[in-house]
Coordinates of C-alpha atoms and ligand atoms in Angstrom, one line a residue:
M5 CA 1.3 -20.0 14.2
S6 CA 2.0 -17.2 12.0
R7 CA 4.5 -15.1 11.6
L8 CA 3.7 -10.9 13.2
I9 CA 5.5 -7.9 11.3
I10 CA 5.4 -5.2 13.9
F11 CA 5.4 -1.7 12.1
G12 CA 7.6 1.1 13.9
G13 CA 11.2 0.3 15.5
G14 CA 10.8 3.4 18.4
G15 CA 10.3 2.5 21.5
H16 CA 6.4 1.3 21.3
A17 CA 7.1 -1.0 18.4
T18 CA 10.3 -2.9 21.5
V19 CA 7.5 -3.0 23.9
V20 CA 4.6 -4.6 21.3
A21 CA 7.8 -6.8 20.0
D22 CA 8.2 -8.0 23.7
L23 CA 3.7 -8.6 24.2
A24 CA 3.8 -10.2 21.4
E25 CA 6.5 -12.9 22.2
L26 CA 5.1 -13.2 26.0
S27 CA 2.5 -14.2 24.5
N28 CA 3.5 -16.9 22.6
E29 CA 0.7 -16.2 19.1
W30 CA 3.4 -16.7 16.7
S31 CA 5.6 -18.8 15.8
D32 CA 8.0 -15.6 14.6
I33 CA 8.6 -11.7 15.7
A34 CA 9.8 -8.9 12.5
L35 CA 10.5 -5.4 12.0
V36 CA 9.6 -3.0 9.9
D37 CA 10.7 1.0 10.1
D38 CA 11.9 3.9 7.9
A39 CA 15.5 2.9 9.8
F40 CA 15.9 0.0 7.9
P41 CA 18.8 -0.3 6.5
V42 CA 20.8 1.5 8.3
K43 CA 19.1 0.0 11.7
R44 CA 19.1 -3.8 11.5
V45 CA 17.7 -5.0 14.8
V46 CA 16.0 -4.4 17.6
H47 CA 17.2 -6.4 20.8
H48 CA 17.0 -9.5 18.9
W49 CA 13.9 -8.7 16.6
P50 CA 15.2 -8.3 13.1
I51 CA 13.9 -5.3 11.2
I52 CA 13.1 -6.3 7.6
G53 CA 12.6 -3.9 5.7
K54 CA 11.3 -0.9 4.9
I55 CA 7.0 0.6 6.6
A56 CA 6.2 1.4 2.8
D57 CA 8.0 -2.1 2.1
A58 CA 5.3 -3.6 3.7
G59 CA 2.9 -5.0 1.6
K60 CA 5.3 -6.9 -0.7
L61 CA 6.7 -8.5 2.5
L62 CA 3.3 -9.4 4.1
R63 CA 3.2 -13.3 3.1
E64 CA -0.1 -15.2 2.9
G65 CA -1.5 -15.6 6.7
D66 CA 1.2 -13.4 8.1
S67 CA -0.2 -10.9 10.7
F68 CA 0.3 -7.5 10.8
F69 CA 0.8 -4.6 14.0
V70 CA 1.2 -1.0 13.5
A71 CA 3.4 0.0 16.8
I72 CA 3.5 4.2 16.3
G73 CA 2.5 5.3 18.5
D74 CA 0.8 8.6 16.5
S75 CA -2.5 8.2 16.2
K76 CA -2.8 9.5 12.2
K77 CA 0.1 7.6 11.6
R78 CA -1.5 4.4 13.0
N79 CA -4.3 5.0 10.9
E80 CA -3.3 5.2 7.7
L81 CA -1.0 1.9 7.9
I82 CA -3.3 0.1 9.7
S83 CA -5.4 1.5 6.8
L84 CA -3.2 0.6 4.0
N85 CA -2.2 -2.3 4.4
S86 CA -5.4 -5.4 6.3
G87 CA -5.4 -5.8 2.3
F88 CA -1.6 -7.9 2.9
G89 CA -2.2 -9.1 6.2
N90 CA -4.4 -10.2 9.0
L91 CA -4.5 -7.5 11.3
A92 CA -3.0 -8.1 14.8
K93 CA -4.1 -7.6 18.2
I94 CA -1.7 -8.3 21.4
I95 CA -3.0 -8.2 25.4
H96 CA -0.6 -8.6 28.0
P97 CA -1.0 -11.5 30.2
S98 CA -1.2 -9.7 33.4
A99 CA -3.8 -7.2 31.8
V100 CA -7.6 -8.8 33.6
V101 CA -9.5 -8.4 30.4
S102 CA -13.6 -9.3 31.2
R103 CA -15.0 -11.7 29.0
Y104 CA -17.8 -9.6 28.7
S105 CA -15.7 -6.4 26.7
V106 CA -14.8 -6.3 22.7
I107 CA -11.6 -5.6 22.1
N108 CA -11.1 -4.6 17.8
Q109 CA -7.9 -5.8 16.5
G110 CA -5.0 -3.5 15.7
V111 CA -5.5 -2.5 19.9
V112 CA -2.6 -3.1 22.3
V113 CA -3.8 -3.5 26.0
M114 CA -0.7 -2.7 28.5
P115 CA 1.1 -5.3 31.6
G116 CA -1.1 -4.2 34.2
A117 CA -4.4 -2.6 32.5
V118 CA -8.1 -3.7 34.0
I119 CA -10.8 -3.6 30.9
N120 CA -13.9 -4.9 32.4
A121 CA -17.7 -6.0 31.6
G122 CA -19.4 -3.7 28.5
A123 CA -16.4 -1.8 27.7
I124 CA -15.6 -1.8 24.0
V125 CA -11.6 -0.9 22.4
S126 CA -11.8 -0.2 19.2
T127 CA -9.6 -0.7 16.5
G128 CA -5.9 0.5 16.4
A129 CA -6.7 2.1 20.1
I130 CA -3.5 1.8 23.1
V131 CA -5.3 0.9 26.1
N132 CA -1.3 1.7 27.8
T133 CA 0.6 0.3 31.6
G134 CA -1.7 -0.1 34.7
A135 CA -4.6 1.8 32.8
I136 CA -8.4 1.2 33.8
V137 CA -11.2 1.0 31.7
E138 CA -14.5 0.5 33.8
H139 CA -17.4 -1.3 32.5
D140 CA -19.2 0.1 29.6
C141 CA -16.3 2.9 28.3
L142 CA -15.6 3.3 24.9
I143 CA -12.6 4.2 23.8
G144 CA -12.5 5.3 20.5
E145 CA -10.4 5.1 17.4
Y146 CA -6.8 4.9 17.7
S147 CA -7.3 6.6 20.8
H148 CA -4.0 6.5 23.7
V149 CA -4.9 5.7 27.5
C150 CA -1.8 6.9 28.8
P151 CA -0.6 4.5 31.6
G152 CA -2.0 4.5 35.4
S153 CA -4.9 6.8 33.6
S154 CA -8.4 5.3 35.2
L155 CA -11.5 5.8 33.3
A156 CA -14.6 5.1 35.1
G157 CA -17.6 3.5 34.0
S158 CA -19.1 4.4 31.5
V159 CA -16.7 7.4 29.7
K160 CA -17.0 8.1 25.9
V161 CA -13.9 8.1 24.3
G162 CA -14.3 9.8 21.2
C163 CA -11.5 8.9 18.0
H164 CA -7.7 9.9 17.8
T165 CA -7.8 11.9 21.2
W166 CA -4.4 11.2 23.3
I167 CA -5.8 10.5 28.0
G168 CA -2.0 11.3 29.4
I169 CA -0.7 9.8 31.7
G170 CA -2.5 9.3 35.1
T171 CA -5.3 11.3 34.0
S172 CA -8.8 10.2 36.2
V173 CA -12.3 11.0 34.3
K174 CA -15.1 10.6 35.8
Q175 CA -17.7 8.1 35.5
G176 CA -20.3 8.6 32.1
V177 CA -18.2 12.3 31.0
T178 CA -17.7 12.3 27.6
I179 CA -14.8 12.8 25.8
G180 CA -14.7 14.2 21.7
S181 CA -11.9 13.1 19.0
N182 CA -8.8 15.0 18.6
V183 CA -8.7 16.0 21.7
L184 CA -5.1 16.2 24.0
I185 CA -6.4 15.5 27.5
G186 CA -2.4 17.0 29.6
A187 CA -0.7 14.9 31.9
G188 CA -2.6 14.6 35.7
S189 CA -5.7 15.8 34.9
V190 CA -9.1 15.2 36.5
V191 CA -11.9 15.4 33.8
I192 CA -15.1 15.7 35.2
R193 CA -17.2 17.1 32.7
D194 CA -17.5 16.6 29.0
V195 CA -14.9 17.8 26.8
P196 CA -15.7 18.8 22.9
D197 CA -13.9 17.4 20.4
D198 CA -10.5 19.2 19.0
W199 CA -10.1 20.7 22.4
K200 CA -7.1 20.5 24.9
V201 CA -8.1 20.2 28.8
A202 CA -5.3 20.1 31.5
G203 CA -5.5 20.8 35.6
V204 CA -7.4 19.0 38.7
P205 CA -10.5 19.9 37.8
A206 CA -9.5 20.0 33.4
R207 CA -10.0 23.1 31.7
P208 CA -9.4 24.2 28.7
I209 CA -5.3 25.2 27.7
Ligands
JB2_305 O1 4.9 9.6 10.0 C1 5.8 9.0 11.1 C2 6.2 8.2 10.9 N1 6.6 7.1 9.5 C3 7.8 6.0 10.7 N2 5.1 9.2 12.4 C4 6.1 9.1 13.8 N3 6.1 9.6 14.7 N4 6.2 7.8 13.3 C5 6.8 7.2 11.9 N5 7.6 5.8 11.9 C6 8.2 4.9 12.5 O2 7.9 5.1 13.7 C7 9.6 5.9 13.0 O3 10.5 5.2 11.5 C8 9.7 5.1 14.2 O4 10.6 3.8 14.3 C9 8.5 5.3 15.3 C10 8.7 6.2 16.1 O5 9.8 5.3 17.4 P1 9.4 6.6 18.3 O6 10.3 6.0 19.4 O7 9.3 7.9 18.2 O8 7.3 6.5 19.5 P2 6.7 5.0 18.9 O9 6.1 5.9 18.1 O10 7.7 4.5 19.3 O11 6.9 5.7 20.6 C11 5.2 6.9 21.3 O12 4.2 6.5 21.2 C12 4.1 5.6 22.1 C13 2.8 5.0 23.3 C14 6.0 7.0 22.1 O13 5.4 8.9 22.6 C15 6.7 6.6 24.0 O14 6.3 7.5 24.9 C16 4.9 5.9 24.2 N6 4.5 5.3 25.3

């Protein structure tokens, strides 16, 4: 079993460390965060250095995971550190993940999420608590499906897109990259890159 170093010390890192501990896949779990050395512990997990020092702290065989909600930062840190350690993926034991789906490295799948057959979740994406990713969906790199959101079959989501909490997306809809979908939206039409939409049905804001 290898050591897991989690980047970040905020809410997301706490949840990810908890999940990683439950999985029993790693011998030790430690964090790196810019709050070091002022802050040295999150619950019982030690903070062992700053994020910029991670390259020096990662030893051969270590795994790492970037647990920072900001997708651009997550992207930057995964790219910077992939030469130093093995990028992990973390799946909560209560998530239902089809053996016919593909979950890439750097992805976290939170408690109670469902990912059905044929779905692809790309590097660095977050499938948050209780989210549903139906058959043949594609979640692009570093996108975030927030808690309780439901994507019906064959929905395509680009990269760095944020699907706000409790959103529903109709079957077959394509959502672009760098899109923000407001909380509680119902998306029934395609959404181009860089748009911000919200409401029922979702409209540009
Ligand atoms: O450039 C940076 C950065 N560098 C280090 N931008 C941001 N936003 N954060 C950075 N950090 C570290 O990430 C900070 O030192 C801090 O420890 C952590 C951000 O913590 P925070 O609690 O603000 O957010 P989060 O990323 O843990 O959680 C966000 O994303 C989750 C997915 C929140 O929106 C959560 O509510 C959400 N569940």
